[in-house]
CSV table of C-alpha atoms and ligand atoms in Angstrom, one decimal:
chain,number,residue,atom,x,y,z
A,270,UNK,CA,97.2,17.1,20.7
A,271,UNK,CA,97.9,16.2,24.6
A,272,UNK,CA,95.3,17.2,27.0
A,273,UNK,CA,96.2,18.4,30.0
A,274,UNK,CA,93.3,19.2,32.5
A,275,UNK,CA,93.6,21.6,34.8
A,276,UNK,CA,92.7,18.5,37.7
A,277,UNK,CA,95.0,19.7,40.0
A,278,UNK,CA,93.6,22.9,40.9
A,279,UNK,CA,90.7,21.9,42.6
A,280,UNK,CA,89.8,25.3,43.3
A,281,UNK,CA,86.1,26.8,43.2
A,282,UNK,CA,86.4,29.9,41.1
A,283,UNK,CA,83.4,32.4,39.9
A,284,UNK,CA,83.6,32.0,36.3
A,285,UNK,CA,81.7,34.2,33.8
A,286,UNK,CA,80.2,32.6,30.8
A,287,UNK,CA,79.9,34.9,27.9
A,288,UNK,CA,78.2,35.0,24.5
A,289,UNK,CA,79.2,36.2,21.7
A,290,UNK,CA,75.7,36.7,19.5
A,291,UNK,CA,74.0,38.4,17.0
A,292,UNK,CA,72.3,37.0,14.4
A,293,UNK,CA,74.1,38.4,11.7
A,294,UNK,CA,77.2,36.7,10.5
A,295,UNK,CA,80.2,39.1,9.8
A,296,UNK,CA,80.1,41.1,13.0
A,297,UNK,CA,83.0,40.5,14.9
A,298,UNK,CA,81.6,38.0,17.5
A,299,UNK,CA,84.6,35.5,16.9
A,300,UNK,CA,87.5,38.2,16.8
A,301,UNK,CA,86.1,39.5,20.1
A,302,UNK,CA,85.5,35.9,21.6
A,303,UNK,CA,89.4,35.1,21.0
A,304,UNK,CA,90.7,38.4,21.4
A,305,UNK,CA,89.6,39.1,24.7
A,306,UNK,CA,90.3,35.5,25.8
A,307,UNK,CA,93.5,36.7,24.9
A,308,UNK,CA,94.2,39.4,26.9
A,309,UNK,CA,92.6,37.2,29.9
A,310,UNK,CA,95.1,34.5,29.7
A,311,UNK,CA,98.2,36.7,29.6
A,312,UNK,CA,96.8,37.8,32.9
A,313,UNK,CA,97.0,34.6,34.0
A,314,UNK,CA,93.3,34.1,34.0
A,315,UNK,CA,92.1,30.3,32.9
A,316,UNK,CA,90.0,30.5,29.8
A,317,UNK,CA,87.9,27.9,28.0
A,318,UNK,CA,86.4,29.5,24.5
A,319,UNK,CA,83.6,27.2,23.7
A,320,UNK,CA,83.2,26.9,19.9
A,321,UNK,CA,79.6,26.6,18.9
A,322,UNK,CA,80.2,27.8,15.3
A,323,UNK,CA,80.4,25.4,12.3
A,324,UNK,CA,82.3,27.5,10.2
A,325,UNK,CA,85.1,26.8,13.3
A,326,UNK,CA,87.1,30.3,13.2
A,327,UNK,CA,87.7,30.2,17.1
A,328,UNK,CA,88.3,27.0,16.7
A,329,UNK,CA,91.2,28.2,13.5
A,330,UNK,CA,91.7,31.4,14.7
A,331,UNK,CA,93.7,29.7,18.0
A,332,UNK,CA,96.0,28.0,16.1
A,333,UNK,CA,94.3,24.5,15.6
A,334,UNK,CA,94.2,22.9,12.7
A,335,UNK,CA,90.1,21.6,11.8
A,336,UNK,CA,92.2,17.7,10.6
A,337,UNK,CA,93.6,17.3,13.9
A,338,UNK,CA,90.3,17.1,15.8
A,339,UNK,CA,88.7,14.0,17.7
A,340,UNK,CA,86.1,14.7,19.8
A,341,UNK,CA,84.4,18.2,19.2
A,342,UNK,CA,81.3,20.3,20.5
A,343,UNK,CA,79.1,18.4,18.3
A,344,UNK,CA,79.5,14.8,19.9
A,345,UNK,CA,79.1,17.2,23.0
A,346,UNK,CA,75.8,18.3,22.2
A,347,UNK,CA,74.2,15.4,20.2
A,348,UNK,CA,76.7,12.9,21.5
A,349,UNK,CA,77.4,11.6,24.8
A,350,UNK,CA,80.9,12.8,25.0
A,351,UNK,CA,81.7,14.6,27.9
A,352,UNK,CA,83.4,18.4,27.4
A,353,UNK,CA,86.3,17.4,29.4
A,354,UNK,CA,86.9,14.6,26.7
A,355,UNK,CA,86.7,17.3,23.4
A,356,UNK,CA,88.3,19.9,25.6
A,357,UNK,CA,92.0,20.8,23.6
A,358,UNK,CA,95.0,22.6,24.9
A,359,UNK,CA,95.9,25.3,22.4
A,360,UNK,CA,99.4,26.8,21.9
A,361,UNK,CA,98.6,29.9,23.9
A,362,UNK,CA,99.0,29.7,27.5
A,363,UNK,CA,95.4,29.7,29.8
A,364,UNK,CA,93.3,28.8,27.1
A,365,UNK,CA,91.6,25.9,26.7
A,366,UNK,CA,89.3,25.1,23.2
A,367,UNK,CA,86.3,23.3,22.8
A,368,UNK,CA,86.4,22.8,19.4
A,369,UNK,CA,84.0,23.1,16.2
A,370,UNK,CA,83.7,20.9,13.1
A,371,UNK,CA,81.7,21.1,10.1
A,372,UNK,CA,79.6,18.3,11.6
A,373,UNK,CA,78.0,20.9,13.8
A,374,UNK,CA,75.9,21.8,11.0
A,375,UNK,CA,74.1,18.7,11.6
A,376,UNK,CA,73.3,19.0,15.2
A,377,UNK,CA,70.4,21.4,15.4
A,378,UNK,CA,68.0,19.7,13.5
A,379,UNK,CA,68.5,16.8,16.3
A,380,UNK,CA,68.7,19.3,19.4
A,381,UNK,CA,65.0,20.3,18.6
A,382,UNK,CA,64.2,16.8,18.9
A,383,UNK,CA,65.8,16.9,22.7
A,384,UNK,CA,63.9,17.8,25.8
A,385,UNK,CA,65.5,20.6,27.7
A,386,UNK,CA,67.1,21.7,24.3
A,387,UNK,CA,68.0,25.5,25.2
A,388,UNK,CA,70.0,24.2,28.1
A,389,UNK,CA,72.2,21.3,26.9
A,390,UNK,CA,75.2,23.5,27.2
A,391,UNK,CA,74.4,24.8,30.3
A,392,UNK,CA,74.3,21.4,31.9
A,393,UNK,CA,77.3,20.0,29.1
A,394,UNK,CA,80.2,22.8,31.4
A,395,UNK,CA,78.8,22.0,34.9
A,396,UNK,CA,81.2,20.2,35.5
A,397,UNK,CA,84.7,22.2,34.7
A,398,UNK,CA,83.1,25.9,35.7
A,399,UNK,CA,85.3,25.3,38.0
A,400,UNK,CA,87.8,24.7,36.5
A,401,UNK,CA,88.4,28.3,34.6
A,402,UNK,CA,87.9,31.8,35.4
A,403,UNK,CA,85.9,32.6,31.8
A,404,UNK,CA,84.3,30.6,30.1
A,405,UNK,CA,84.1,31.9,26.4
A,406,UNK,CA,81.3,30.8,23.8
A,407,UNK,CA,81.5,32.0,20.3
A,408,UNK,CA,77.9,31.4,18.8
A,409,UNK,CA,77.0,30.8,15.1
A,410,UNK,CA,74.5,33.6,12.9
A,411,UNK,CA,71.4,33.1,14.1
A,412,UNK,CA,68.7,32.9,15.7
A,413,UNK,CA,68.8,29.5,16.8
A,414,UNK,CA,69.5,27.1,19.4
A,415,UNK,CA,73.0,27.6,19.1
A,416,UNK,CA,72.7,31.0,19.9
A,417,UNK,CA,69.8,30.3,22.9
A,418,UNK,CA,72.1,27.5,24.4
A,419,UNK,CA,74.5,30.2,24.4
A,420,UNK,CA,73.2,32.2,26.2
A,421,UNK,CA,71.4,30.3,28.9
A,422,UNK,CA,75.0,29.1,29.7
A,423,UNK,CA,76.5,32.2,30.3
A,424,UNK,CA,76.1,35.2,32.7
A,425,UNK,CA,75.7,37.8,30.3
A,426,UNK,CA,76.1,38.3,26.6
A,427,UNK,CA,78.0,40.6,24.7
A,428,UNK,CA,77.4,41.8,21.6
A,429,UNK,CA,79.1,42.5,18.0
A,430,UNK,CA,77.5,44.9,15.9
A,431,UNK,CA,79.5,45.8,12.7
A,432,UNK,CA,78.1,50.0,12.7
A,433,UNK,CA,77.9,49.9,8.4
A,434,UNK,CA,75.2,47.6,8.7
A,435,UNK,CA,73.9,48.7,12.1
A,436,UNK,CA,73.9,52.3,11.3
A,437,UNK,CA,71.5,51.9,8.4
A,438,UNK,CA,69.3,49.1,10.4
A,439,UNK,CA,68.9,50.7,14.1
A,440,UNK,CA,68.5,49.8,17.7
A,441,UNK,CA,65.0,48.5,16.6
A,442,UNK,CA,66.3,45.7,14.9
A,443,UNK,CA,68.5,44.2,17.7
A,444,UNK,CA,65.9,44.7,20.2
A,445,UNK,CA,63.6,42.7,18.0
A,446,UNK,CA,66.0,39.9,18.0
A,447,UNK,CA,66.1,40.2,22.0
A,448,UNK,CA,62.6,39.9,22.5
A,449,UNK,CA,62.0,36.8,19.9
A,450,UNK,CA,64.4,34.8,22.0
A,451,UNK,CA,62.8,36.0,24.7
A,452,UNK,CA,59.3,35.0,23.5
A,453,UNK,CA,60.6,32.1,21.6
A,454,UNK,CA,62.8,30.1,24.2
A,455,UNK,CA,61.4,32.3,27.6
A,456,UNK,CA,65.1,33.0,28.0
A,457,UNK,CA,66.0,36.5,28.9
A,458,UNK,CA,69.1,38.0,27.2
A,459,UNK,CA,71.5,40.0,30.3
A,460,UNK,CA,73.1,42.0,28.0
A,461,UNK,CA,76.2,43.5,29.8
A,462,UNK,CA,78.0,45.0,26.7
A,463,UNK,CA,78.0,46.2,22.9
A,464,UNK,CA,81.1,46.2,20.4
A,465,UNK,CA,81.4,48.0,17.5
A,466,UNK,CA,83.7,46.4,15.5
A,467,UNK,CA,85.9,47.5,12.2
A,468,UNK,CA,85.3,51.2,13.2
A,469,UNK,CA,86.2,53.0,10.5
A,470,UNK,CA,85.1,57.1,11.1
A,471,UNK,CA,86.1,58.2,7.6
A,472,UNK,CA,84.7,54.8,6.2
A,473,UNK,CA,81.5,54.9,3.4
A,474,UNK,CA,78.8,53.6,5.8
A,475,UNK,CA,79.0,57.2,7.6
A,476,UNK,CA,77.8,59.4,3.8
A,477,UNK,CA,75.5,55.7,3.2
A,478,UNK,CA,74.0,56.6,6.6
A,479,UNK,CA,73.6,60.3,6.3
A,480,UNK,CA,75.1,60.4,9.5
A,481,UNK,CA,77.8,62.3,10.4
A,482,UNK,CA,79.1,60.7,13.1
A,483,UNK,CA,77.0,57.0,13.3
A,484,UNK,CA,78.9,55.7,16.1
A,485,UNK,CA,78.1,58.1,18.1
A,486,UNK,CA,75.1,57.8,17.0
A,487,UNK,CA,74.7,54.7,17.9
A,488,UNK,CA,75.6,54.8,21.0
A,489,UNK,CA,73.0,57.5,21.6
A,490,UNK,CA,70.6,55.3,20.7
A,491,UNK,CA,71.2,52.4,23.0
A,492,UNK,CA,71.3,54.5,25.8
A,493,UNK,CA,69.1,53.2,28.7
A,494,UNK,CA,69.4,49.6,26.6
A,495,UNK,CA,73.3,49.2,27.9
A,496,UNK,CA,75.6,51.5,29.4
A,497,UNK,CA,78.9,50.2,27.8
A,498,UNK,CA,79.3,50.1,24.6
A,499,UNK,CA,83.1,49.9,22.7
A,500,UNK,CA,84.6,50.4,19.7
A,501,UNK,CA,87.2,48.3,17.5
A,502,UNK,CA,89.3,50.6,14.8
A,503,UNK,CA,89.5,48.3,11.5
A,504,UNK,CA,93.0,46.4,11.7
A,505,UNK,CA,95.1,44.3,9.3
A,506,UNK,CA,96.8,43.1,12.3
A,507,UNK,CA,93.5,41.7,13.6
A,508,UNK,CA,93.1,39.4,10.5
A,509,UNK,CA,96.8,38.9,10.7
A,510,UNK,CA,96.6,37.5,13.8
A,511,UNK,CA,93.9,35.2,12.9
A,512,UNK,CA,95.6,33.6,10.2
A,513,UNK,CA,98.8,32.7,12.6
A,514,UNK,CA,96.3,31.4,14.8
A,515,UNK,CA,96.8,33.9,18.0
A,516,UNK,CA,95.0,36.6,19.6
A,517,UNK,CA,95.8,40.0,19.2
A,518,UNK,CA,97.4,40.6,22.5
A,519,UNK,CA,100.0,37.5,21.6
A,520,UNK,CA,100.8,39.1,18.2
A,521,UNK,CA,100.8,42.9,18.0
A,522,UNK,CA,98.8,44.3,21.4
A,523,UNK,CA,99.8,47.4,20.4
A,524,UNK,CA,98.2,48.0,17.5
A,525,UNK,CA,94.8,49.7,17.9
A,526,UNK,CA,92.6,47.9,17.7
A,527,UNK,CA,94.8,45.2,19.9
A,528,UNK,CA,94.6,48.5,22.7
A,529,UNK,CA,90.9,48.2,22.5
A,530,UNK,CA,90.4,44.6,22.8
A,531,UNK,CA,92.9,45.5,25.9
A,532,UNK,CA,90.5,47.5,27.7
A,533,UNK,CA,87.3,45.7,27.1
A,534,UNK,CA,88.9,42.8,28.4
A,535,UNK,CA,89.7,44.8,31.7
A,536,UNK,CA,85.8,45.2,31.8
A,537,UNK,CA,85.0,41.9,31.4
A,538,UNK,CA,88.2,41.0,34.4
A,539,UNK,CA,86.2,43.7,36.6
B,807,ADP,N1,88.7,45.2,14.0
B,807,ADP,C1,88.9,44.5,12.9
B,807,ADP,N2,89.8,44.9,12.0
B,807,ADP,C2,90.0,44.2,10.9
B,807,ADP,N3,89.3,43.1,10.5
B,807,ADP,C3,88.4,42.6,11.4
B,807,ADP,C4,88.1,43.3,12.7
B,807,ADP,N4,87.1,42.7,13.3
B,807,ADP,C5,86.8,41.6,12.5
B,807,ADP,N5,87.5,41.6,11.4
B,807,ADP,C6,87.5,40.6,10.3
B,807,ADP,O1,86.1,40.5,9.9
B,807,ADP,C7,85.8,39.2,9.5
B,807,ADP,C8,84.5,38.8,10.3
B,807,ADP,O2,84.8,38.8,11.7
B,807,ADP,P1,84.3,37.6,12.6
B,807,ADP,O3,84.8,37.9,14.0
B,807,ADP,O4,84.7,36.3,12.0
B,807,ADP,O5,82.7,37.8,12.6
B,807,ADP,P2,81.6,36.8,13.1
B,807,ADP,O6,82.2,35.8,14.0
B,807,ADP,O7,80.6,37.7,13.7
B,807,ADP,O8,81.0,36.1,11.9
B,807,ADP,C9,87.0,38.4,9.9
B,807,ADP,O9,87.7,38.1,8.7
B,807,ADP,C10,87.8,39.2,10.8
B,807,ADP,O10,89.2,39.0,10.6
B,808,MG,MG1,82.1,33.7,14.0
């Protein structure tokens, strides 16, 4: 695929780097990643989604095929590539990939090896902040460096939680995973947001619970831990979308749970 920098626009812009964590796999971090990257480029807004995943479904779920990759995040990270040189345009218009491969696997047993390991992404996108207004990075299940580099990179961090399994684990559980980060890597999460994805009211998990209504529930509990917290209804079109290789807001916006990616992406604009 042709690279086309964005080399002409020389402009210094404020960009926000954003995780996507949570240790658990399954939770919506790489729908959110892409579909609010969505909505942000058809406001003309110049995205980069950063693919630190192995399992590459940013990397898929923006239309590019896995065979057609040269230069990825992993050469980034363990290689001396620079992130301009694995840097892809996709066939959605403002956003920029850099992309995952399987060989990603490979490179955390050799980042623990490296000084300065929690910030070799950090210092990796130095260079073309300025080239974007977001900068998006979809982390792998954790907790690991992945997830760390991640998150020293960014501004703040957002996080999925999937309400089945959060209803029946609590607020205890994520706060745990906070504070071992914390303690672990001295690197302190700024957790702006929460997402609930695949909200499903009249779904099992609420009679599994015992609760009668867990997102609100929820969102009781991480009161005075975040003030915004969202909610994503369960979709087809949301996997649909995925499998053409758009976002939601290129492919149905208004479905919804494409109106809810809509307005968490006018938070993360604000
Ligand atoms: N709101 C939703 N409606 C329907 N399916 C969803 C929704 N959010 C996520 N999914 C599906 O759930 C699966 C896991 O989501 P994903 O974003 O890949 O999780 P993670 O990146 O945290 O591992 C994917 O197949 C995705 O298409
Ligand atoms: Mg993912």
């Amino acid at each position: 695929m042709e690279k086309k920098f964005y080399d002409k626009r020389r402009i210094k812009m404020v960009s926000i780097n954003i995780a996507f964590a949570h240790h658990k796999g399954g939770t919506g971090k790489t729908t959110s990643c892409i579909n609010i990257s969505g909505y942000l480029a058809l406001w003309g807004k110049k995205v980069l989604v950063i693919d630190l995943d192995p399992q590459a479904n940013a990397t898929s779920g923006l239309g590019i095929d896995k065979n057609s990759i040269g230069e990825s995040m992993y050469d980034v990270l363990v290689g001396d590539v620079k992130i301009e040189d694995a840097v892809l345009e996709t066939e959605i218009e403002n956003i920029h990939l850099a992309p995952a491969t399987l060989d990603l696997v490979g490179a955390e047993s050799h980042l623990y090896r490296i000084n300065n390991r929690i910030s070799i992404l950090k210092r990796s996108i130095e260079g073309i902040r300025k080239y974007y207004d977001y900068i998006m990075i979809d982390t792998p299940p954790g907790p690991g460096l992945f997830i760390i580099n991640g998150v020293v990179a960014s501004d703040y961090t957002i996080v999925t939680l999937d309400p089945s399994v959060f209803a029946l684990e609590g607020i205890e559980t994520l706060s745990t995973i906070f504070d071992d980060i914390n303690e672990s890597s001295g690197v302190k999460i700024n957790l702006r947001m929460a997402i609930l994805t695949r909200c499903n009211k009249s779904s099992v998990f609420s009679r599994i619970a015992g609760k009668r209504n867990p997102v609100k529930e929820i969102r009781k509990g991480m009161k005075g831990f975040l003030d915004s917290v969202y909610t994503v209804p369960y979709g087809v079109e949301v996997y649909e979308a995925q499998l053409k290789g758009v976002p939601i807001s290129h492919y149905k916006p208004k479905c919804k749970a494409g109106v809810a990616y809509k307005k968490i992406a006018e938070e993360v604009r604000r």
